[in-house]
């Protein structure tokens, strides 16, 4: 890596020239850097907004899951069968599914060797359990902090190799020459006002920035995780399956999935007004059968993500009812101190599934907190460590965005349509409508491995010469520096206050609107309304905003990324509806010609269930000159290869298996 300074307008900027920059210090990012080094590409560095932020390090659930090939017992399994499971999630490209299945064991065992303590029996079998959308027992876990432990172990491996990590570097522009990525412009938030920008001149970028969490107000993503897909779209990277998300119930302080045992302990759901008065057990307004109500709450532990297929008979009606309470301006809480429905629980009134589970768990007694502590003491300790004692404190919850199954389109080496620009982790669109629980952690490890393999074998060498780099990047850099000057400028004396906004207040408004119109419940009119406002705010940038230096400038550029992101994502939802798309996965689209699962629900919950006919199609979008262009294509099928050993061996000796 070479470092020098160049003049850009009135600024003097440091430029770091190297082969590959990995953006993001989560599990996928660290693995990418670790793999690159192991494969012989040492001219690398990592860039991150904050090394201790991000979803991998700061999120989890009741039993955070890692999904991989079965490695224990006499249960039959195969790479092909796992690939078929992933492929069956609808709108999934078969080559990606096969890669994720094929490399799952390699990536899992690398984590084991790195120190992640996945449980095994005394004979060395890595035992598993069944997760959602999983026909086998492929899931495993080290507890609620599985991804955190993965990140820490991979970080230690990267540190031992001496790979440089640029902390406090916020990417604010992906630089390209029209067909390939050539570098990055970053805001160095650790530097004073007069020296806040840095350039990276690189041949390859691995974008491991996570999902676009910053779009939503109601989010289970940790504070400090925002994503940066908007910057990729601006650079011409194609988006794929952007309509496909997961939403589920989560606590707000701290942000955490209330899945698994939190629901199986049968807590009381209550709501209050904004001041904490007028407490109501609102589920009783919709359920006349207490046994049915408690069964639905119990099933929410298994069926944590909102699933439109599970509204009428399953537990997803609970998500809807929580959402409706919050839409009224009320606050919703879980109360573990008292039993629901005003007294002792008749466990025989629950479904056989729920009753049998609780009976076998010896948990048919006491209050919710007593049941939770008995079945899963660490679940209680988690909140206590975060300052919430469930023994007597209420836990505020909402229906929150949790994971983007879509993202940036990639090929089987996780390279996007922009040459030299790779995506890994949640930023990459390897999933479809449904996916097995825990498959995202595997996808991040596999994708970063595939990208590193390809770069090391096919994209070595130096980046552009400094003169060529500056010639290609100068206009893009000057555009951003000009925006910064406008953002920092003082408001003219004759300019009304309302003509310019503080980025923080604008952020609160746009994320609230995204949760309302672009969350789990969507209708064409609301999407159009929010989309028009988003585009208006984009047009006003930067002239419509004023900041100070430091954090405010950082927020302003992040706001710009989020506005671009919302434009593209909302456009995808709008185009999905216009092309005849129906409700599926974790998204309900209002359809007045459909049916309503419960008469008491508002009309906006009338919908038509998708029948899977479009499960072999992928929606793609490319942004150019601030316009979004959509195409639909068939999924790439599961590859059928000649796996005769001699033929594979011959090709491997010739190409090392790294081919287009």
Short mmCIF file of C-alpha atoms in Angstrom, two decimals, residues 202-649:
data_model
loop_
_atom_site.label_atom_id
_atom_site.label_comp_id
_atom_site.label_asym_id
_atom_site.label_seq_id
_atom_site.Cartn_x
_atom_site.Cartn_y
_atom_site.Cartn_z
CA UNK A 202 -7.89 0.38 -5.48
CA UNK A 203 -8.46 -2.32 -8.08
CA UNK A 204 -11.02 -4.22 -6.01
CA UNK A 205 -13.65 -3.37 -3.41
CA UNK A 206 -15.43 -5.92 -1.23
CA UNK A 207 -18.54 -4.20 0.08
CA UNK A 208 -19.48 -5.86 3.39
CA UNK A 209 -21.56 -3.00 4.78
CA UNK A 210 -24.60 -5.03 5.87
CA UNK A 211 -28.24 -4.32 5.08
CA UNK A 212 -29.66 -0.80 4.59
CA UNK A 213 -30.84 -0.54 8.19
CA UNK A 214 -30.77 3.24 8.21
CA UNK A 215 -33.92 3.41 6.07
CA UNK A 216 -36.23 2.35 8.91
CA UNK A 217 -37.21 3.90 12.22
CA UNK A 218 -38.67 0.64 13.56
CA UNK A 219 -35.58 -1.52 13.36
CA UNK A 220 -33.94 -4.33 15.27
CA UNK A 221 -30.60 -3.49 13.65
CA UNK A 222 -28.25 -2.15 16.33
CA UNK A 223 -27.71 1.58 16.73
CA UNK A 224 -24.68 2.50 14.67
CA UNK A 225 -25.50 0.19 11.77
CA UNK A 226 -26.83 1.94 8.68
CA UNK A 227 -25.69 0.11 5.53
CA UNK A 228 -24.56 1.87 2.35
CA UNK A 229 -26.45 0.30 -0.56
CA UNK A 230 -27.43 3.74 -1.87
CA UNK A 231 -23.78 4.48 -2.66
CA UNK A 232 -23.53 1.22 -4.59
CA UNK A 233 -26.68 2.03 -6.59
CA UNK A 234 -25.23 5.46 -7.38
CA UNK A 235 -22.14 3.74 -8.80
CA UNK A 236 -24.29 1.64 -11.12
CA UNK A 237 -24.47 -1.59 -9.12
CA UNK A 238 -27.65 -3.54 -9.89
CA UNK A 239 -30.08 -4.27 -7.07
CA UNK A 240 -31.91 -7.58 -6.82
CA UNK A 241 -34.95 -8.81 -4.84
CA UNK A 242 -35.12 -5.49 -3.00
CA UNK A 243 -38.76 -6.06 -2.06
CA UNK A 244 -37.88 -9.10 0.06
CA UNK A 245 -37.31 -8.39 3.75
CA UNK A 246 -37.84 -10.01 7.12
CA UNK A 247 -39.77 -8.15 9.83
CA UNK A 248 -40.47 -9.35 13.33
CA UNK A 249 -41.24 -8.33 16.91
CA UNK A 250 -38.30 -6.79 18.72
CA UNK A 251 -37.60 -4.77 21.80
CA UNK A 252 -36.66 -1.13 21.24
CA UNK A 253 -34.38 -0.51 24.27
CA UNK A 254 -32.23 -2.48 23.66
CA UNK A 255 -32.87 -3.55 20.09
CA UNK A 256 -33.22 -7.31 20.22
CA UNK A 257 -35.41 -10.02 18.69
CA UNK A 258 -38.02 -11.25 21.15
CA UNK A 259 -38.13 -14.71 19.58
CA UNK A 260 -37.83 -18.21 20.97
CA UNK A 261 -38.28 -18.57 24.71
CA UNK A 262 -39.36 -14.95 25.14
CA UNK A 263 -42.62 -15.92 23.46
CA UNK A 264 -42.82 -19.51 24.67
CA UNK A 265 -42.84 -18.21 28.25
CA UNK A 266 -46.26 -16.69 27.41
CA UNK A 267 -45.77 -13.03 28.41
CA UNK A 268 -48.61 -10.56 28.72
CA UNK A 269 -49.03 -8.09 25.81
CA UNK A 270 -50.17 -4.66 26.96
CA UNK A 271 -50.37 -1.17 25.47
CA UNK A 272 -50.49 2.28 27.02
CA UNK A 273 -50.93 5.81 25.77
CA UNK A 274 -47.83 7.90 25.07
CA UNK A 275 -47.59 8.89 28.75
CA UNK A 276 -47.79 5.35 30.08
CA UNK A 277 -51.45 5.55 31.15
CA UNK A 278 -54.55 3.64 30.05
CA UNK A 279 -52.98 0.19 30.25
CA UNK A 280 -54.86 -2.36 28.14
CA UNK A 281 -54.32 -6.03 27.33
CA UNK A 282 -55.24 -5.33 23.73
CA UNK A 283 -55.03 -8.89 22.34
CA UNK A 284 -58.24 -9.64 24.22
CA UNK A 285 -60.06 -7.27 21.85
CA UNK A 286 -59.45 -9.74 19.02
CA UNK A 287 -59.41 -13.15 20.71
CA UNK A 288 -62.40 -14.61 22.51
CA UNK A 289 -60.67 -17.96 23.11
CA UNK A 290 -57.86 -17.55 25.66
CA UNK A 291 -56.32 -20.90 24.70
CA UNK A 292 -56.11 -19.77 21.07
CA UNK A 293 -54.56 -16.44 22.09
CA UNK A 294 -51.87 -18.12 24.20
CA UNK A 295 -51.15 -20.68 21.49
CA UNK A 296 -50.56 -17.89 18.96
CA UNK A 297 -48.18 -16.15 21.39
CA UNK A 298 -46.33 -19.42 21.98
CA UNK A 299 -45.99 -20.09 18.24
CA UNK A 300 -44.50 -16.63 17.74
CA UNK A 301 -41.34 -18.09 19.27
CA UNK A 302 -41.04 -20.64 16.46
CA UNK A 303 -42.54 -18.44 13.76
CA UNK A 304 -40.71 -15.25 14.67
CA UNK A 305 -40.58 -13.43 11.31
CA UNK A 306 -43.87 -11.99 10.14
CA UNK A 307 -45.13 -14.34 7.40
CA UNK A 308 -48.21 -13.38 5.44
CA UNK A 309 -49.07 -17.08 5.05
CA UNK A 310 -49.40 -17.41 8.82
CA UNK A 311 -51.96 -14.65 9.40
CA UNK A 312 -55.19 -16.62 9.31
CA UNK A 313 -54.14 -19.76 11.16
CA UNK A 314 -50.65 -19.05 12.45
CA UNK A 315 -49.05 -16.57 14.81
CA UNK A 316 -48.44 -13.65 12.43
CA UNK A 317 -51.74 -12.08 13.51
CA UNK A 318 -49.84 -11.11 16.67
CA UNK A 319 -47.47 -8.97 14.57
CA UNK A 320 -50.42 -7.25 12.93
CA UNK A 321 -52.13 -6.45 16.23
CA UNK A 322 -48.93 -5.04 17.73
CA UNK A 323 -48.44 -2.90 14.63
CA UNK A 324 -52.00 -1.56 14.80
CA UNK A 325 -51.52 -0.48 18.42
CA UNK A 326 -48.32 1.41 17.62
CA UNK A 327 -49.99 2.97 14.57
CA UNK A 328 -52.53 4.50 16.95
CA UNK A 329 -49.67 6.24 18.75
CA UNK A 330 -49.76 3.81 21.66
CA UNK A 331 -46.77 2.01 23.15
CA UNK A 332 -46.73 -1.78 23.28
CA UNK A 333 -44.96 -3.77 25.98
CA UNK A 334 -44.28 -7.33 27.05
CA UNK A 335 -45.02 -7.86 30.72
CA UNK A 336 -43.27 -10.89 32.21
CA UNK A 337 -44.31 -10.15 35.78
CA UNK A 338 -47.94 -11.27 35.45
CA UNK A 339 -49.78 -13.95 33.53
CA UNK A 340 -51.91 -12.88 30.57
CA UNK A 341 -55.68 -12.79 30.74
CA UNK A 342 -55.87 -12.06 34.45
CA UNK A 343 -55.01 -15.20 36.35
CA UNK A 344 -53.58 -18.71 36.33
CA UNK A 345 -53.10 -20.39 32.97
CA UNK A 346 -55.05 -23.47 31.95
CA UNK A 347 -52.27 -25.15 29.95
CA UNK A 348 -54.63 -27.82 28.65
CA UNK A 349 -56.45 -25.07 26.73
CA UNK A 350 -53.37 -24.53 24.56
CA UNK A 351 -52.80 -26.49 21.36
CA UNK A 352 -51.28 -29.95 21.76
CA UNK A 353 -47.99 -28.64 20.31
CA UNK A 354 -47.69 -25.78 22.80
CA UNK A 355 -48.95 -27.78 25.79
CA UNK A 356 -46.62 -30.70 25.07
CA UNK A 357 -43.60 -28.43 24.67
CA UNK A 358 -44.18 -26.61 27.94
CA UNK A 359 -44.97 -29.84 29.74
CA UNK A 360 -41.76 -31.48 28.53
CA UNK A 361 -39.86 -28.35 29.52
CA UNK A 362 -41.38 -28.57 33.03
CA UNK A 363 -42.66 -25.04 32.52
CA UNK A 364 -46.38 -25.35 33.23
CA UNK A 365 -46.23 -23.18 36.33
CA UNK A 366 -45.84 -19.70 37.74
CA UNK A 367 -45.52 -16.35 35.99
CA UNK A 368 -43.89 -15.61 32.63
CA UNK A 369 -40.63 -14.49 34.26
CA UNK A 370 -40.51 -17.68 36.33
CA UNK A 371 -41.09 -19.80 33.24
CA UNK A 372 -38.52 -17.84 31.23
CA UNK A 373 -35.89 -18.07 33.96
CA UNK A 374 -36.47 -21.82 34.28
CA UNK A 375 -36.31 -22.56 30.55
CA UNK A 376 -33.65 -20.05 29.54
CA UNK A 377 -31.91 -18.16 32.33
CA UNK A 378 -29.45 -16.42 29.93
CA UNK A 379 -32.44 -14.81 28.19
CA UNK A 380 -33.29 -13.04 31.45
CA UNK A 381 -29.65 -12.20 32.15
CA UNK A 382 -29.27 -10.61 28.72
CA UNK A 383 -31.82 -7.89 29.43
CA UNK A 384 -30.60 -7.44 32.99
CA UNK A 385 -27.09 -6.80 31.60
CA UNK A 386 -28.63 -4.17 29.32
CA UNK A 387 -30.34 -2.42 32.24
CA UNK A 388 -33.81 -4.00 31.98
CA UNK A 389 -34.97 -6.32 34.76
CA UNK A 390 -37.82 -8.36 33.31
CA UNK A 391 -38.80 -9.40 36.83
CA UNK A 392 -40.66 -6.13 37.23
CA UNK A 393 -39.94 -3.87 34.23
CA UNK A 394 -41.99 -3.70 31.06
CA UNK A 395 -40.23 -4.32 27.74
CA UNK A 396 -41.27 -2.01 24.90
CA UNK A 397 -41.60 -3.74 21.53
CA UNK A 398 -42.59 -3.00 17.93
CA UNK A 399 -42.72 -4.73 14.57
CA UNK A 400 -39.24 -4.07 13.21
CA UNK A 401 -37.13 -4.50 10.09
CA UNK A 402 -34.64 -7.28 10.69
CA UNK A 403 -33.00 -8.52 7.49
CA UNK A 404 -32.95 -7.68 3.79
CA UNK A 405 -33.10 -10.91 1.80
CA UNK A 406 -32.35 -8.88 -1.33
CA UNK A 407 -29.54 -6.43 -1.94
CA UNK A 408 -26.78 -6.03 -4.51
CA UNK A 409 -26.86 -8.48 -7.42
CA UNK A 410 -23.86 -10.82 -7.64
CA UNK A 411 -22.50 -13.66 -9.75
CA UNK A 412 -21.14 -16.94 -8.37
CA UNK A 413 -17.92 -15.16 -7.28
CA UNK A 414 -19.96 -12.49 -5.49
CA UNK A 415 -18.85 -9.87 -8.05
CA UNK A 416 -21.49 -7.36 -9.08
CA UNK A 417 -22.15 -6.04 -12.57
CA UNK A 418 -19.55 -3.33 -11.88
CA UNK A 419 -16.11 -4.80 -12.52
CA UNK A 420 -13.99 -5.04 -9.39
CA UNK A 421 -16.90 -4.37 -7.05
CA UNK A 422 -17.84 -7.37 -4.89
CA UNK A 423 -20.55 -7.60 -2.24
CA UNK A 424 -20.61 -9.96 0.75
CA UNK A 425 -22.79 -10.48 3.80
CA UNK A 426 -26.23 -8.91 3.97
CA UNK A 427 -25.27 -6.32 1.34
CA UNK A 428 -25.26 -9.15 -1.21
CA UNK A 429 -28.54 -10.50 -2.62
CA UNK A 430 -28.09 -14.25 -2.34
CA UNK A 431 -31.46 -14.95 -0.66
CA UNK A 432 -35.00 -14.80 -1.99
CA UNK A 433 -38.47 -14.72 -0.44
CA UNK A 434 -37.79 -17.30 2.25
CA UNK A 435 -34.59 -18.68 3.72
CA UNK A 436 -33.66 -21.11 6.49
CA UNK A 437 -32.95 -19.41 9.79
CA UNK A 438 -29.21 -18.87 10.16
CA UNK A 439 -28.43 -19.12 6.45
CA UNK A 440 -27.41 -15.44 6.42
CA UNK A 441 -24.38 -16.12 8.63
CA UNK A 442 -23.26 -18.91 6.33
CA UNK A 443 -23.90 -16.77 3.24
CA UNK A 444 -21.64 -14.04 4.61
CA UNK A 445 -18.76 -16.46 5.17
CA UNK A 446 -19.20 -18.20 1.83
CA UNK A 447 -19.60 -14.98 -0.15
CA UNK A 448 -16.53 -13.32 1.34
CA UNK A 449 -14.56 -16.51 0.70
CA UNK A 450 -15.64 -16.68 -2.94
CA UNK A 451 -14.79 -13.02 -3.52
CA UNK A 452 -11.35 -13.47 -1.94
CA UNK A 453 -10.66 -16.58 -4.02
CA UNK A 454 -11.48 -14.78 -7.26
CA UNK A 455 -9.53 -11.62 -6.45
CA UNK A 456 -6.44 -13.56 -5.37
CA UNK A 457 -6.50 -15.72 -8.52
CA UNK A 458 -7.75 -13.32 -11.20
CA UNK A 459 -7.55 -9.72 -10.02
CA UNK A 460 -4.10 -9.22 -8.60
CA UNK A 461 -1.78 -6.35 -9.46
CA UNK A 462 -1.68 -2.65 -8.86
CA UNK A 463 -4.56 -0.17 -9.05
CA UNK A 464 -4.57 2.68 -11.57
CA UNK A 465 -1.60 5.00 -11.80
CA UNK A 466 -2.11 8.14 -9.77
CA UNK A 467 -2.55 10.28 -12.88
CA UNK A 468 -5.16 7.94 -14.36
CA UNK A 469 -6.95 7.61 -11.04
CA UNK A 470 -7.20 11.36 -10.54
CA UNK A 471 -8.31 11.90 -14.13
CA UNK A 472 -11.18 9.44 -13.66
CA UNK A 473 -12.11 10.36 -10.10
CA UNK A 474 -11.61 14.13 -10.06
CA UNK A 475 -15.11 15.16 -11.10
CA UNK A 476 -16.80 12.74 -8.67
CA UNK A 477 -14.56 13.91 -5.83
CA UNK A 478 -15.19 17.57 -6.60
CA UNK A 479 -18.96 16.95 -6.61
CA UNK A 480 -18.79 15.62 -3.05
CA UNK A 481 -16.41 18.34 -1.83
CA UNK A 482 -18.76 20.93 -3.29
CA UNK A 483 -21.66 19.36 -1.40
CA UNK A 484 -19.64 19.54 1.80
CA UNK A 485 -18.96 23.22 1.29
CA UNK A 486 -22.68 23.92 0.83
CA UNK A 487 -23.61 21.84 3.86
CA UNK A 488 -21.13 23.71 6.04
CA UNK A 489 -22.02 27.16 4.78
CA UNK A 490 -23.89 29.50 7.06
CA UNK A 491 -27.56 30.07 6.29
CA UNK A 492 -27.99 33.40 4.48
CA UNK A 493 -29.63 36.06 6.66
CA UNK A 494 -32.61 36.37 4.32
CA UNK A 495 -33.19 32.60 4.07
CA UNK A 496 -36.24 31.42 6.04
CA UNK A 497 -35.55 28.73 8.62
CA UNK A 498 -37.96 26.31 6.94
CA UNK A 499 -35.98 26.39 3.67
CA UNK A 500 -33.11 24.42 5.18
CA UNK A 501 -33.23 21.38 7.41
CA UNK A 502 -31.09 19.84 10.07
CA UNK A 503 -30.06 16.36 8.83
CA UNK A 504 -31.01 14.75 12.14
CA UNK A 505 -34.61 15.98 12.01
CA UNK A 506 -34.90 15.03 8.35
CA UNK A 507 -33.60 11.57 9.24
CA UNK A 508 -36.29 11.04 11.87
CA UNK A 509 -39.02 12.04 9.42
CA UNK A 510 -37.93 9.89 6.48
CA UNK A 511 -37.27 6.77 8.53
CA UNK A 512 -40.69 7.05 10.16
CA UNK A 513 -42.32 7.30 6.74
CA UNK A 514 -40.34 4.30 5.47
CA UNK A 515 -41.52 2.17 8.38
CA UNK A 516 -45.08 3.24 7.64
CA UNK A 517 -45.15 2.72 3.87
CA UNK A 518 -42.26 0.40 3.06
CA UNK A 519 -42.35 -2.03 5.98
CA UNK A 520 -44.32 -5.23 6.37
CA UNK A 521 -47.62 -3.63 5.23
CA UNK A 522 -47.57 -1.88 1.87
CA UNK A 523 -50.08 -0.20 -0.41
CA UNK A 524 -49.54 1.61 -3.69
CA UNK A 525 -50.88 4.97 -2.53
CA UNK A 526 -48.65 5.23 0.56
CA UNK A 527 -45.58 4.08 -1.35
CA UNK A 528 -46.17 6.71 -4.04
CA UNK A 529 -46.63 9.43 -1.41
CA UNK A 530 -43.41 8.62 0.41
CA UNK A 531 -41.50 8.10 -2.83
CA UNK A 532 -42.46 11.58 -4.06
CA UNK A 533 -41.27 13.12 -0.80
CA UNK A 534 -38.02 11.15 -0.90
CA UNK A 535 -37.26 12.43 -4.38
CA UNK A 536 -38.08 15.97 -3.32
CA UNK A 537 -35.61 15.72 -0.45
CA UNK A 538 -32.96 14.32 -2.79
CA UNK A 539 -33.40 17.22 -5.18
CA UNK A 540 -32.95 19.62 -2.25
CA UNK A 541 -29.63 18.02 -1.29
CA UNK A 542 -27.33 19.68 -0.35
CA UNK A 543 -28.80 23.18 -0.66
CA UNK A 544 -31.75 22.36 1.59
CA UNK A 545 -29.59 21.34 4.56
CA UNK A 546 -27.16 23.00 6.94
CA UNK A 547 -24.63 21.32 9.23
CA UNK A 548 -21.71 21.95 11.46
CA UNK A 549 -18.49 19.99 11.05
CA UNK A 550 -17.92 16.49 12.35
CA UNK A 551 -20.92 14.36 13.22
CA UNK A 552 -23.43 16.58 11.44
CA UNK A 553 -21.52 16.39 8.16
CA UNK A 554 -21.33 12.63 8.62
CA UNK A 555 -25.07 12.48 9.22
CA UNK A 556 -25.78 14.61 6.16
CA UNK A 557 -23.87 12.29 3.83
CA UNK A 558 -25.45 9.26 5.45
CA UNK A 559 -28.83 10.90 4.93
CA UNK A 560 -28.00 11.25 1.24
CA UNK A 561 -27.15 7.54 1.00
CA UNK A 562 -30.41 6.63 2.73
CA UNK A 563 -32.47 8.87 0.45
CA UNK A 564 -30.96 7.22 -2.63
CA UNK A 565 -31.59 3.84 -1.02
CA UNK A 566 -35.22 4.64 -0.21
CA UNK A 567 -35.77 5.90 -3.75
CA UNK A 568 -34.57 2.61 -5.20
CA UNK A 569 -36.27 0.33 -2.65
CA UNK A 570 -39.63 2.12 -2.75
CA UNK A 571 -39.46 2.14 -6.56
CA UNK A 572 -38.91 -1.62 -6.47
CA UNK A 573 -41.99 -2.08 -4.27
CA UNK A 574 -44.01 0.18 -6.55
CA UNK A 575 -42.90 -1.68 -9.67
CA UNK A 576 -43.62 -5.03 -8.00
CA UNK A 577 -47.22 -3.96 -7.39
CA UNK A 578 -47.58 -2.54 -10.92
CA UNK A 579 -46.36 -5.80 -12.42
CA UNK A 580 -49.05 -7.77 -10.60
CA UNK A 581 -47.05 -8.84 -7.54
CA UNK A 582 -49.00 -10.33 -4.62
CA UNK A 583 -48.39 -10.70 -0.90
CA UNK A 584 -45.57 -13.08 -0.02
CA UNK A 585 -42.83 -13.60 2.52
CA UNK A 586 -42.78 -10.85 5.12
CA UNK A 587 -44.74 -8.32 3.05
CA UNK A 588 -48.50 -7.82 2.80
CA UNK A 589 -49.64 -5.75 -0.20
CA UNK A 590 -53.13 -4.31 0.06
CA UNK A 591 -55.44 -5.76 -2.60
CA UNK A 592 -59.11 -4.79 -2.36
CA UNK A 593 -59.97 -7.78 -4.56
CA UNK A 594 -58.45 -10.18 -2.05
CA UNK A 595 -59.57 -11.48 1.32
CA UNK A 596 -59.19 -10.32 4.90
CA UNK A 597 -58.21 -12.99 7.45
CA UNK A 598 -60.14 -11.33 10.29
CA UNK A 599 -63.20 -9.13 9.83
CA UNK A 600 -62.11 -6.81 12.65
CA UNK A 601 -58.95 -5.75 10.81
CA UNK A 602 -58.89 -2.53 8.78
CA UNK A 603 -59.43 -2.84 5.04
CA UNK A 604 -55.74 -2.26 4.30
CA UNK A 605 -55.18 -5.85 5.49
CA UNK A 606 -57.21 -7.24 2.61
CA UNK A 607 -54.73 -9.07 0.42
CA UNK A 608 -54.16 -11.82 -2.14
CA UNK A 609 -51.60 -14.47 -1.32
CA UNK A 610 -48.91 -15.10 -3.92
CA UNK A 611 -49.19 -18.63 -5.29
CA UNK A 612 -45.51 -19.07 -6.06
CA UNK A 613 -45.87 -18.66 -9.82
CA UNK A 614 -43.20 -15.94 -9.79
CA UNK A 615 -40.82 -17.89 -7.61
CA UNK A 616 -38.57 -18.54 -10.60
CA UNK A 617 -38.23 -14.84 -11.44
CA UNK A 618 -35.96 -12.13 -10.08
CA UNK A 619 -36.63 -8.41 -10.09
CA UNK A 620 -33.51 -6.36 -10.85
CA UNK A 621 -33.04 -2.58 -10.84
CA UNK A 622 -30.23 -0.37 -12.11
CA UNK A 623 -29.97 3.33 -11.29
CA UNK A 624 -28.53 5.66 -13.90
CA UNK A 625 -28.81 9.46 -14.05
CA UNK A 626 -31.13 9.30 -11.00
CA UNK A 627 -33.60 7.02 -12.82
CA UNK A 628 -34.38 3.44 -11.83
CA UNK A 629 -34.74 0.88 -14.62
CA UNK A 630 -36.31 -2.50 -13.87
CA UNK A 631 -36.05 -5.89 -15.56
CA UNK A 632 -37.42 -9.29 -14.63
CA UNK A 633 -35.41 -12.39 -15.44
CA UNK A 634 -35.58 -16.09 -14.74
CA UNK A 635 -33.46 -17.34 -11.87
CA UNK A 636 -30.23 -19.04 -12.78
CA UNK A 637 -30.90 -22.78 -12.30
CA UNK A 638 -29.02 -25.10 -10.00
CA UNK A 639 -25.88 -26.00 -11.99
CA UNK A 640 -25.53 -29.60 -13.11
CA UNK A 641 -21.81 -30.28 -13.39
CA UNK A 642 -19.80 -33.25 -14.62
CA UNK A 643 -18.42 -34.37 -11.28
CA UNK A 644 -16.39 -37.29 -12.59
CA UNK A 645 -13.31 -37.12 -10.41
CA UNK A 646 -10.74 -37.33 -13.22
CA UNK A 647 -12.41 -34.52 -15.17
CA UNK A 648 -12.70 -32.24 -12.14
CA UNK A 649 -9.13 -33.01 -11.16
#
